[in-house]
mmCIF file with all atom_site columns, C-alpha atoms in Angstrom:
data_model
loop_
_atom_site.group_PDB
_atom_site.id
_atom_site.type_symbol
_atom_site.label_atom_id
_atom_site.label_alt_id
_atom_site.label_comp_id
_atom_site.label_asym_id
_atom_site.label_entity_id
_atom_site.label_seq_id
_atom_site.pdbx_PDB_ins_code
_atom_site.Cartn_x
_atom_site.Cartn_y
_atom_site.Cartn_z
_atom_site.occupancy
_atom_site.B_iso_or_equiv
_atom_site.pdbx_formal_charge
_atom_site.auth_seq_id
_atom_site.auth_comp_id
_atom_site.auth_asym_id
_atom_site.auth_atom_id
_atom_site.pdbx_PDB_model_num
ATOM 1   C CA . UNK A 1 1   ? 0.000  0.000  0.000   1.00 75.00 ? 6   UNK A CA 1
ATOM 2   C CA . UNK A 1 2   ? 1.461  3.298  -0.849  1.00 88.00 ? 7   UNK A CA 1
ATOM 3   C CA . UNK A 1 3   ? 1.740  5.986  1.558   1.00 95.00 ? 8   UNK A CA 1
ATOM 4   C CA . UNK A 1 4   ? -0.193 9.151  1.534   1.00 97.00 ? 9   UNK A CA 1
ATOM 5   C CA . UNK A 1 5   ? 1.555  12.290 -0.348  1.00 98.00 ? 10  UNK A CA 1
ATOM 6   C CA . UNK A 1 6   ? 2.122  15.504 0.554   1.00 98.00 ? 11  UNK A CA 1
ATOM 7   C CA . UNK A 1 7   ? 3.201  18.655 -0.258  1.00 98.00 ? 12  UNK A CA 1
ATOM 8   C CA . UNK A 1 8   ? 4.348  20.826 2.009   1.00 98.00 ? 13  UNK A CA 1
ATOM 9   C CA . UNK A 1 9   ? 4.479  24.160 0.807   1.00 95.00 ? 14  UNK A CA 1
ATOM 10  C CA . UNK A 1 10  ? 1.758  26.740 -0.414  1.00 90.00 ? 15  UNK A CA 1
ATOM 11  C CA . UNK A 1 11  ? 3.162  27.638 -3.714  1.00 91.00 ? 16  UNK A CA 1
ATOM 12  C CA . UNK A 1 12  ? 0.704  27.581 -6.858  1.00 93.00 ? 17  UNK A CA 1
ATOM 13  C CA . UNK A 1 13  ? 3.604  27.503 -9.087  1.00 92.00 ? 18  UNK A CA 1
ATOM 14  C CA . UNK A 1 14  ? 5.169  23.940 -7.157  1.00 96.00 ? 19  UNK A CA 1
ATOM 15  C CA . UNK A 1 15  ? 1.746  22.499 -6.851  1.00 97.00 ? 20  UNK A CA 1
ATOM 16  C CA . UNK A 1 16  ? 1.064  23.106 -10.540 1.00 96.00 ? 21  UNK A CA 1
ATOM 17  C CA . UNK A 1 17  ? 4.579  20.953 -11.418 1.00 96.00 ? 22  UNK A CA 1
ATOM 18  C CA . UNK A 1 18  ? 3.306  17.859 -8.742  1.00 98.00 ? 23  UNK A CA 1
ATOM 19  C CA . UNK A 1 19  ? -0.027 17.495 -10.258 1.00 98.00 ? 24  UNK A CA 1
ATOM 20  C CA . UNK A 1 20  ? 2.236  16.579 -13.665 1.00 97.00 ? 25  UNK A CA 1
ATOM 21  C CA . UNK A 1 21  ? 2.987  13.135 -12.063 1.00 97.00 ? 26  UNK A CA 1
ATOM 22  C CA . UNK A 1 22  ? -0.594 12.421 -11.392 1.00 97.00 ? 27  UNK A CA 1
ATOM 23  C CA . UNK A 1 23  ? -0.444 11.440 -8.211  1.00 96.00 ? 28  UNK A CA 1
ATOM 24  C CA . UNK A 1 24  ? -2.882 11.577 -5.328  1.00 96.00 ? 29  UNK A CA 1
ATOM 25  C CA . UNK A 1 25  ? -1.399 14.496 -2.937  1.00 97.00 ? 30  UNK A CA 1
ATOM 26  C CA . UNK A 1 26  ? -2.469 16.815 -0.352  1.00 98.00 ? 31  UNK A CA 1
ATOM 27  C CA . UNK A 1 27  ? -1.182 20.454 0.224   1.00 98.00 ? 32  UNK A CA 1
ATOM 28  C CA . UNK A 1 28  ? -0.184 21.231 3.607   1.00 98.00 ? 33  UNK A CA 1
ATOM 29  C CA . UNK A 1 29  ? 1.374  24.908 5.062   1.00 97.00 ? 34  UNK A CA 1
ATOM 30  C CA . UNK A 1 30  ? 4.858  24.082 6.215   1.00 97.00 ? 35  UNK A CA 1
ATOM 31  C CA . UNK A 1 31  ? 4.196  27.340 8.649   1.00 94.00 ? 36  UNK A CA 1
ATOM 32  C CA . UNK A 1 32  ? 8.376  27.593 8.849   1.00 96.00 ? 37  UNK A CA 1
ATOM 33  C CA . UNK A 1 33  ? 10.128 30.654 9.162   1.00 94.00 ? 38  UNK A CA 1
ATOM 34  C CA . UNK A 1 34  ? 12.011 31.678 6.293   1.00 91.00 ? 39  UNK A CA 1
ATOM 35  C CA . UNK A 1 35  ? 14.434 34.403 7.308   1.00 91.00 ? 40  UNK A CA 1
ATOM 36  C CA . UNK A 1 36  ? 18.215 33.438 6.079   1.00 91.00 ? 41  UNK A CA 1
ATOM 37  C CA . UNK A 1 37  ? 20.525 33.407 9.021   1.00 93.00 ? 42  UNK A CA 1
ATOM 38  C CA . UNK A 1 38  ? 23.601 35.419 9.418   1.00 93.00 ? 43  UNK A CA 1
ATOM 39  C CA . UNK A 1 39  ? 25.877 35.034 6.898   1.00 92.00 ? 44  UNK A CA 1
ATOM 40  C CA . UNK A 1 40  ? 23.775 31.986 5.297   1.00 93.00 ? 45  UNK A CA 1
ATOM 41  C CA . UNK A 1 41  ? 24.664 31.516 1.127   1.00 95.00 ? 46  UNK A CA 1
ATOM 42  C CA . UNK A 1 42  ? 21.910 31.053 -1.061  1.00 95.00 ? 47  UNK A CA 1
ATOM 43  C CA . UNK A 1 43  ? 22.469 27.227 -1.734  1.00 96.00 ? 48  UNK A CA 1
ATOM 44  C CA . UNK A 1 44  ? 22.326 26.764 2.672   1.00 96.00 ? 49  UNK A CA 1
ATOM 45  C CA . UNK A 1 45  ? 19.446 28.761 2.614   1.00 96.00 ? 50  UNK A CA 1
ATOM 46  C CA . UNK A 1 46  ? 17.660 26.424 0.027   1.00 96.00 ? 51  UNK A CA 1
ATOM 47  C CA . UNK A 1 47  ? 18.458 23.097 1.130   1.00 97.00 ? 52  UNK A CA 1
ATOM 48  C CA . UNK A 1 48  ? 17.660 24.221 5.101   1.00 97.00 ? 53  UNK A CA 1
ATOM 49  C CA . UNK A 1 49  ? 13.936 25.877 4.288   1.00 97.00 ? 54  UNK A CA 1
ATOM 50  C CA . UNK A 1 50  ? 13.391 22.607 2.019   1.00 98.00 ? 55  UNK A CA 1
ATOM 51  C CA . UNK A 1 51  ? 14.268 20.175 4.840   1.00 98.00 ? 56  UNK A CA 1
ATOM 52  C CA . UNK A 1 52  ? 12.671 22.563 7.675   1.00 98.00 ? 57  UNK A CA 1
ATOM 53  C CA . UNK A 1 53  ? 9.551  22.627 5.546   1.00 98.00 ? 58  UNK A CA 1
ATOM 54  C CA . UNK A 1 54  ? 9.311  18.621 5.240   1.00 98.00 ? 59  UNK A CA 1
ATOM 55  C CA . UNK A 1 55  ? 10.208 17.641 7.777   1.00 98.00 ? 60  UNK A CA 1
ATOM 56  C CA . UNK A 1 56  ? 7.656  20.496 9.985   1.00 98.00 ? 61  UNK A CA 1
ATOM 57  C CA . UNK A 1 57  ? 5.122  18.712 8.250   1.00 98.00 ? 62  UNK A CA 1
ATOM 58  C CA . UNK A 1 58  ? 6.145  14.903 8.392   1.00 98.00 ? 63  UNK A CA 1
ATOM 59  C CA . UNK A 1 59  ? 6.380  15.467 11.892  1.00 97.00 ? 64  UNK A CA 1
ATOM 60  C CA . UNK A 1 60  ? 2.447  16.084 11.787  1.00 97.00 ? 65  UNK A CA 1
ATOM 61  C CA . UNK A 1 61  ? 1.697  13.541 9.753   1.00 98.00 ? 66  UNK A CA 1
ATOM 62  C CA . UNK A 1 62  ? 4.683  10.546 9.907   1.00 97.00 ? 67  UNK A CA 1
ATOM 63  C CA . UNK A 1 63  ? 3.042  8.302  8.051   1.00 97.00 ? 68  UNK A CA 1
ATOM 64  C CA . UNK A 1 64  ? 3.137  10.154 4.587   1.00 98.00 ? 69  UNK A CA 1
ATOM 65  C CA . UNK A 1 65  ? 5.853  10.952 2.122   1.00 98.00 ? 70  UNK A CA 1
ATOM 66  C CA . UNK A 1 66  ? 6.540  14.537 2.433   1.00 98.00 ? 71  UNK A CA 1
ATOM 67  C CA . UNK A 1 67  ? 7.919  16.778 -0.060  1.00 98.00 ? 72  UNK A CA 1
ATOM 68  C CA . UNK A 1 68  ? 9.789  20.156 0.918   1.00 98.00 ? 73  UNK A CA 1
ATOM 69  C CA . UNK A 1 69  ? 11.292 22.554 -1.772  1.00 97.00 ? 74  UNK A CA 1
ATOM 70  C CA . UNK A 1 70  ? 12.346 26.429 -1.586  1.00 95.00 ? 75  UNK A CA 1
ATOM 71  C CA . UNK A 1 71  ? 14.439 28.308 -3.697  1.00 93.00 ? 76  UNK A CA 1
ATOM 72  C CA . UNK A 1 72  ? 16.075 30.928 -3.629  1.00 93.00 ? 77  UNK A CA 1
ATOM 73  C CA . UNK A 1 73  ? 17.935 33.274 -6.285  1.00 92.00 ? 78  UNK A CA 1
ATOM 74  C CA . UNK A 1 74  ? 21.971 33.833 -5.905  1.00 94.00 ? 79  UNK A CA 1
ATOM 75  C CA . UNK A 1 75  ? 23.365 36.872 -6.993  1.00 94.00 ? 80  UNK A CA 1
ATOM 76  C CA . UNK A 1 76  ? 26.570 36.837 -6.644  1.00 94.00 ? 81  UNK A CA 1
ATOM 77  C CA . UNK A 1 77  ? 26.558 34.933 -3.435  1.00 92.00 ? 82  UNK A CA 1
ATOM 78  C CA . UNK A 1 78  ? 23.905 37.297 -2.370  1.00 91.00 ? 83  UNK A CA 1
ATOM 79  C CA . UNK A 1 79  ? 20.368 36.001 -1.638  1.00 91.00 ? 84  UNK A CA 1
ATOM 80  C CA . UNK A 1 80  ? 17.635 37.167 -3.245  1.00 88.00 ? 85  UNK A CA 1
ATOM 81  C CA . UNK A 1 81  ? 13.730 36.284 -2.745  1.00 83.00 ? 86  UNK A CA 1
ATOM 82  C CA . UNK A 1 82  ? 10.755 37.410 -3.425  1.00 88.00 ? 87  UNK A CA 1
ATOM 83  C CA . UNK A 1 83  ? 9.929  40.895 -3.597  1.00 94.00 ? 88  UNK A CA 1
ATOM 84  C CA . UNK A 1 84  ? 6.441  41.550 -2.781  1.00 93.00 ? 89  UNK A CA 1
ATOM 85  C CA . UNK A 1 85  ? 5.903  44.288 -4.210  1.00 96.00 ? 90  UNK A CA 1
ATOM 86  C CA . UNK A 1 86  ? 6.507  46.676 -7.755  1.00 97.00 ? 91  UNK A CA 1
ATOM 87  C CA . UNK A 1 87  ? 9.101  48.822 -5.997  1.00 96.00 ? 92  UNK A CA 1
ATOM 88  C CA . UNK A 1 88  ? 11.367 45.683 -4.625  1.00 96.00 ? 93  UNK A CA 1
ATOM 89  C CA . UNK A 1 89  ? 10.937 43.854 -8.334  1.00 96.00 ? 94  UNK A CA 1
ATOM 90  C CA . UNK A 1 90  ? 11.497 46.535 -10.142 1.00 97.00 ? 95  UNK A CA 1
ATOM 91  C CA . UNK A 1 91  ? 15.228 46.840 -8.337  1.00 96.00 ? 96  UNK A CA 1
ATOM 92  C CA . UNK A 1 92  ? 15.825 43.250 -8.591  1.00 95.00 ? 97  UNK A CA 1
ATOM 93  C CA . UNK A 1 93  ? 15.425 43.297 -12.105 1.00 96.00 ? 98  UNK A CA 1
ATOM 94  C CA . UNK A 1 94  ? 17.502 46.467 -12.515 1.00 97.00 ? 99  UNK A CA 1
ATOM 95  C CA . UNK A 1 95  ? 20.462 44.529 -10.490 1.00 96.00 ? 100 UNK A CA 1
ATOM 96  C CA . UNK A 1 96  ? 20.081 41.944 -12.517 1.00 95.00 ? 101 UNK A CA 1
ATOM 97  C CA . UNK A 1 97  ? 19.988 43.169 -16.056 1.00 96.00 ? 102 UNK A CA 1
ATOM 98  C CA . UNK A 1 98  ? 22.524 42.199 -18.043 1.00 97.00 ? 103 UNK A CA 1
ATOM 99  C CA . UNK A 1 99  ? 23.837 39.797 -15.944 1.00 97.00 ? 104 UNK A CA 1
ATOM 100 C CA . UNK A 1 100 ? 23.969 35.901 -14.913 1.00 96.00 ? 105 UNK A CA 1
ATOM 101 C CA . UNK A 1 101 ? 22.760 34.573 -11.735 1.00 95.00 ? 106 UNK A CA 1
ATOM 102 C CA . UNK A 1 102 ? 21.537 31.245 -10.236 1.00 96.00 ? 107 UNK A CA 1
ATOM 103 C CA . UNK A 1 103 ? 18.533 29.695 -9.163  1.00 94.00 ? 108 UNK A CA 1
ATOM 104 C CA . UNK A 1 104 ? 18.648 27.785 -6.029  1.00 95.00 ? 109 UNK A CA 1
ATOM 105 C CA . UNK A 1 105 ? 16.261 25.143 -6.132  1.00 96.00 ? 110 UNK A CA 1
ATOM 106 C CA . UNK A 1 106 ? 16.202 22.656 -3.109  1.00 97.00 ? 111 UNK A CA 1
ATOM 107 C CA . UNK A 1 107 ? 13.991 19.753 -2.846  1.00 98.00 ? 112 UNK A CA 1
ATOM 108 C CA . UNK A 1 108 ? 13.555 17.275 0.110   1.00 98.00 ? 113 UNK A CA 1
ATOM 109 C CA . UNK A 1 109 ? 11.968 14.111 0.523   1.00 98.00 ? 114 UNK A CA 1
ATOM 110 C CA . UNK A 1 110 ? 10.792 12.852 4.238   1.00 98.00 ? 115 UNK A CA 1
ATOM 111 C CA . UNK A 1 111 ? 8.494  10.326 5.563   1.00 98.00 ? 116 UNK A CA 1
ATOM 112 C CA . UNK A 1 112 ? 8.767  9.911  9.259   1.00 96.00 ? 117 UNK A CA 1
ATOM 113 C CA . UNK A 1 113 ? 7.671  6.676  9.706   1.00 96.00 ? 118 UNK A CA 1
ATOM 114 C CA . UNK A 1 114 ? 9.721  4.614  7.773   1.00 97.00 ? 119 UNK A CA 1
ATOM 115 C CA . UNK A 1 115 ? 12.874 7.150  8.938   1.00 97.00 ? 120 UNK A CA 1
ATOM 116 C CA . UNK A 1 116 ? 13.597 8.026  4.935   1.00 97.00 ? 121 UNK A CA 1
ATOM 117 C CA . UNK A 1 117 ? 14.796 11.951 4.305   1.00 97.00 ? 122 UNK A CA 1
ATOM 118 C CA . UNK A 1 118 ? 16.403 12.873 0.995   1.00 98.00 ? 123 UNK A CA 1
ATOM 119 C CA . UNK A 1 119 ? 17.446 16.243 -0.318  1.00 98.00 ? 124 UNK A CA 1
ATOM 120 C CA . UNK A 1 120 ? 19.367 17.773 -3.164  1.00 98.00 ? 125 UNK A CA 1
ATOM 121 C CA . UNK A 1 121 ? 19.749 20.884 -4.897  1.00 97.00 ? 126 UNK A CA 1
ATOM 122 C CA . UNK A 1 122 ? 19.150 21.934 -8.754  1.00 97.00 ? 127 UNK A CA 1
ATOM 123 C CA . UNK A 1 123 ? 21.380 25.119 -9.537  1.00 97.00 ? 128 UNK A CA 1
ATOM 124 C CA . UNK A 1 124 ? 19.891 27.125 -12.556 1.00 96.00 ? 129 UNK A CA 1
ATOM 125 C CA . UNK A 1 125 ? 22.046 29.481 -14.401 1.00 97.00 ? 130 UNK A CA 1
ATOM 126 C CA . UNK A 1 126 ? 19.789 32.654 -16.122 1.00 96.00 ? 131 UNK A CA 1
ATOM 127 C CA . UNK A 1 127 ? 21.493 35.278 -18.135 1.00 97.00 ? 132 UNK A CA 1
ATOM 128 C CA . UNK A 1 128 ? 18.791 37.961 -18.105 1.00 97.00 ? 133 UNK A CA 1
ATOM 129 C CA . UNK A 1 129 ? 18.875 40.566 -21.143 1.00 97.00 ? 134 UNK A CA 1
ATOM 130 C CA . UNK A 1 130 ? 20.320 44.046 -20.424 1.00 97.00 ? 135 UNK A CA 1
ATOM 131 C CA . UNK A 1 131 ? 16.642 45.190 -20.147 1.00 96.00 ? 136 UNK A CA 1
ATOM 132 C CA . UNK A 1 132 ? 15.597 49.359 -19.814 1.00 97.00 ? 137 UNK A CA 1
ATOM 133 C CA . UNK A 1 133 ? 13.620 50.505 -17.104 1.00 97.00 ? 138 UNK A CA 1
ATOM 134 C CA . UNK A 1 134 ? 10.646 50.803 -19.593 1.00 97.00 ? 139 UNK A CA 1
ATOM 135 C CA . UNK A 1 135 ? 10.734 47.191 -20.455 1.00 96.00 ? 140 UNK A CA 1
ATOM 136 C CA . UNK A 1 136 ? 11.220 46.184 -16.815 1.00 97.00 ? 141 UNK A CA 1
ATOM 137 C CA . UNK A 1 137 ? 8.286  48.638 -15.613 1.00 97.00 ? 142 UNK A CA 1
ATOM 138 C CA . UNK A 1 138 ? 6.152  46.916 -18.629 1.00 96.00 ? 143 UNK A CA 1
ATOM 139 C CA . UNK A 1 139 ? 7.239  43.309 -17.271 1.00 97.00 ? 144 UNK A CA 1
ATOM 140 C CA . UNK A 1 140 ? 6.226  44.034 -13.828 1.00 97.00 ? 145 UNK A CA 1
ATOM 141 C CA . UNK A 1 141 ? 2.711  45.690 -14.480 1.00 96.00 ? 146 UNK A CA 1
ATOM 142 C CA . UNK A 1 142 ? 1.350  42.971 -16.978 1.00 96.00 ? 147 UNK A CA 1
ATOM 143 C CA . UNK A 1 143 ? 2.549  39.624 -14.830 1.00 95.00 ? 148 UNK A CA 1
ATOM 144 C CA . UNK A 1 144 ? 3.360  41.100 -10.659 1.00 95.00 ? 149 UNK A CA 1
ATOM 145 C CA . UNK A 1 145 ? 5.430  38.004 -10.162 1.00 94.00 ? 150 UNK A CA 1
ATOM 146 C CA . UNK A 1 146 ? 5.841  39.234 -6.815  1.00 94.00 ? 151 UNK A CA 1
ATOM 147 C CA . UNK A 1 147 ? 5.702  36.018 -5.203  1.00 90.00 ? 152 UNK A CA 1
ATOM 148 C CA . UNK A 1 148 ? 8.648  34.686 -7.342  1.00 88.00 ? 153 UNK A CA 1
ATOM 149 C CA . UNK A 1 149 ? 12.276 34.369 -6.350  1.00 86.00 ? 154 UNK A CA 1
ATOM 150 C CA . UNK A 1 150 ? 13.941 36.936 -8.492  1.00 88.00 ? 155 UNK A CA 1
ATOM 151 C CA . UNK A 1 151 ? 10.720 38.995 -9.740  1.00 93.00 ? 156 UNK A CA 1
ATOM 152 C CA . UNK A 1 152 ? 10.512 36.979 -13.419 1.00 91.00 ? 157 UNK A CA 1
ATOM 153 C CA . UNK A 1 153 ? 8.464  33.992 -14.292 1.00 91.00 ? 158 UNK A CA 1
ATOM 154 C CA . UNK A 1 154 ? 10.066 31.864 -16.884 1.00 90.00 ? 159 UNK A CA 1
ATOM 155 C CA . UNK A 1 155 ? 7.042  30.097 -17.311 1.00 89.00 ? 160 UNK A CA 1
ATOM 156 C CA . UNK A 1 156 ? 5.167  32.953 -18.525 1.00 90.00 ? 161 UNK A CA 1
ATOM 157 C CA . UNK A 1 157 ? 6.543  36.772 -20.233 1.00 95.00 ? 162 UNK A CA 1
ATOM 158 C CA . UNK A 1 158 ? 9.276  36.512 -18.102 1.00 94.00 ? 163 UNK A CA 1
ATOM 159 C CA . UNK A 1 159 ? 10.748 33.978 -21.068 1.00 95.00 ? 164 UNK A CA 1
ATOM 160 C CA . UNK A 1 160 ? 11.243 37.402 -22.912 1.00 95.00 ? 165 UNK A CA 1
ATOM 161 C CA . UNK A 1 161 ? 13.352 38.926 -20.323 1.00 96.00 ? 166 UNK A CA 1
ATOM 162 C CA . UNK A 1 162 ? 16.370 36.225 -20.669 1.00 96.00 ? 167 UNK A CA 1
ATOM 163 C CA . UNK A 1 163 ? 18.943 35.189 -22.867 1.00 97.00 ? 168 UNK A CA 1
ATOM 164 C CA . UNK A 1 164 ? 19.549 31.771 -21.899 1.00 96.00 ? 169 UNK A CA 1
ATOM 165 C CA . UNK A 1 165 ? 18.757 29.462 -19.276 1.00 96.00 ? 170 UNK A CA 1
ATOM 166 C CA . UNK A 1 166 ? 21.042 26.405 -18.254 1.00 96.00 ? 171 UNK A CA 1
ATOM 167 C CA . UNK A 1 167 ? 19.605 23.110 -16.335 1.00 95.00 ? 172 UNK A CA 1
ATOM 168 C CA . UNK A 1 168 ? 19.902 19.736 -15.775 1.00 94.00 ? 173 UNK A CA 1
ATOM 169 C CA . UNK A 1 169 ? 16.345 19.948 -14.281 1.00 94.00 ? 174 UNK A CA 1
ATOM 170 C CA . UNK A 1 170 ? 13.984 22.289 -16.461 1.00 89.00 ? 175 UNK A CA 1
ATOM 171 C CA . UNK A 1 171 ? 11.053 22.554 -14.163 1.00 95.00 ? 176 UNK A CA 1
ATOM 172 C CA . UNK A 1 172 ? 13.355 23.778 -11.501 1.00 96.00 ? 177 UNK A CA 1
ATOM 173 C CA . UNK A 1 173 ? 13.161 26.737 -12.489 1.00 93.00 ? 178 UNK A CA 1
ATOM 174 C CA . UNK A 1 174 ? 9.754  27.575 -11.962 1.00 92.00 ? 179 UNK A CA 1
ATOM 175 C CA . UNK A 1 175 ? 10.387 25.924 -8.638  1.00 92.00 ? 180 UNK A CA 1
ATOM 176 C CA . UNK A 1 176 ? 10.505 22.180 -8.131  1.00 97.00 ? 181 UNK A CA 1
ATOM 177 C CA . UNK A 1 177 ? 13.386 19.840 -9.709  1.00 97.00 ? 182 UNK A CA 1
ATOM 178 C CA . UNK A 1 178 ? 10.722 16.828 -10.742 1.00 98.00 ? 183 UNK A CA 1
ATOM 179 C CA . UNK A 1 179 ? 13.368 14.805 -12.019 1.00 97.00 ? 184 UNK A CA 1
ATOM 180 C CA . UNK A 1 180 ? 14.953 14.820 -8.732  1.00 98.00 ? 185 UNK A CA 1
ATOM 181 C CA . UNK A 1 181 ? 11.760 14.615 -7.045  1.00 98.00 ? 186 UNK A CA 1
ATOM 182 C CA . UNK A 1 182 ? 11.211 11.519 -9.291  1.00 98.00 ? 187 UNK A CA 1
ATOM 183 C CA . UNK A 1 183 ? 14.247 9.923  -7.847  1.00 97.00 ? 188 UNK A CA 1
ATOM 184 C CA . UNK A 1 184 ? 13.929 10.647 -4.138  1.00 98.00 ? 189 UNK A CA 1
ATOM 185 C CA . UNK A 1 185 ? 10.200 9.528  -4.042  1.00 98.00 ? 190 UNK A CA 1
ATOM 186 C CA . UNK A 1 186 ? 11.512 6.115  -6.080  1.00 97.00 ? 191 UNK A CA 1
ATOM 187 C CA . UNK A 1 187 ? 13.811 5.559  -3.411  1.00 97.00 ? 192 UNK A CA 1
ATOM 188 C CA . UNK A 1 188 ? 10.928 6.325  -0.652  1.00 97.00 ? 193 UNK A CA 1
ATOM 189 C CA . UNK A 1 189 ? 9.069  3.837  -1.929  1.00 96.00 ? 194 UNK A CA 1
ATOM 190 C CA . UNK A 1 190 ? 6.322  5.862  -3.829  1.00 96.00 ? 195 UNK A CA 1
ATOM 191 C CA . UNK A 1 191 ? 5.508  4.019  -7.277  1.00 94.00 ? 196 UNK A CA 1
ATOM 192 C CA . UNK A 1 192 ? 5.346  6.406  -9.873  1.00 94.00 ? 197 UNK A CA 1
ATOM 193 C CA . UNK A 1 193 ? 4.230  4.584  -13.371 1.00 86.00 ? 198 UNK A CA 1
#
């Protein structure tokens, strides 16, 4: 008998990518703090909130297979998350014009009762465009991605923003590594085909 799924974070944009497996799977709110600690790099930062957030919610329900991801964008070493609002995306999005960064995107697998955690990391190199202030001002108003590490959705307009985009893992961009994910719930047991 397979063990109940779950998904522990609130994200649209991750719940969107699970459903492409077409598996049975619940959504649960991780509730887990996600301030970076002192001095934390963007990768730590990634793989801690992705454990933190599967294993918060394996520990309320140990019997399922939990899945934890977060990511967050490195520039330069420097983390960068989501904005919230126009003014904060619009100065991402200046910093970053013109320039490459990475995508951070940490997934972990947990399931308390049978003692099984898994994690790993996809890294996704962007090169955005050198965009004007016009075009990132026209970006901003017609998709707000201000829930979205780095202010773009790749997924969407944002595509027009970049010059190239290099993964091992192409849905981690948009914010969960499935092929990873694959191979983590494989090796928790989950059957997938």
């Amino acid at each position: 008998m397979q063990r109940p799924l779950i998904l522990a974070s609130t994200s649209p944009y991750r719940r969107e990518l699970l459903q492409r497996l077409r598996l049975p799977f619940d959504v649960v709110s991780p509730e887990v703090d996600e301030t970076p600690l002192p001095g934390e790099t963007p990768q730590s930062l990634a793989q801690r909130l992705a454990l933190a957030k599967a294993h918060a919610v394996a520990a309320r329900f140990p019997d399922a297979v939990v899945i934890g991801s977060d990511q967050v964008a490195d520039l330069d070493g420097e983390p960068l998350g989501k904005p919230g609002d126009h003014a904060r995306a619009t100065t991402q999005l200046q910093r970053m014009r013109g320039r490459a960064l990475i995508f951070q995107t940490a997934v972990a697998v947990v399931c308390g009762a049978s003692g099984f955690s898994s994690h790993d990391i996809a890294r996704v190199r962007v090169v955005f465009r050198p965009l004007s202030d016009e075009a990132i001002d026209a970006y901003l108003r017609a998709e707000t991605p201000y829930d979205c590490a780095g202010s773009a959705k790749s997924e969407g307009l944002g595509i027009a923003l970049l010059d190239a985009i290099d993964s091992d893992d192409p849905t981690a961009l948009v914010g969960l590594p499935l092929i990873r994910t694959c191979r983590m719930l494989r090796a928790a047991g989950v059957t997938l085909l």
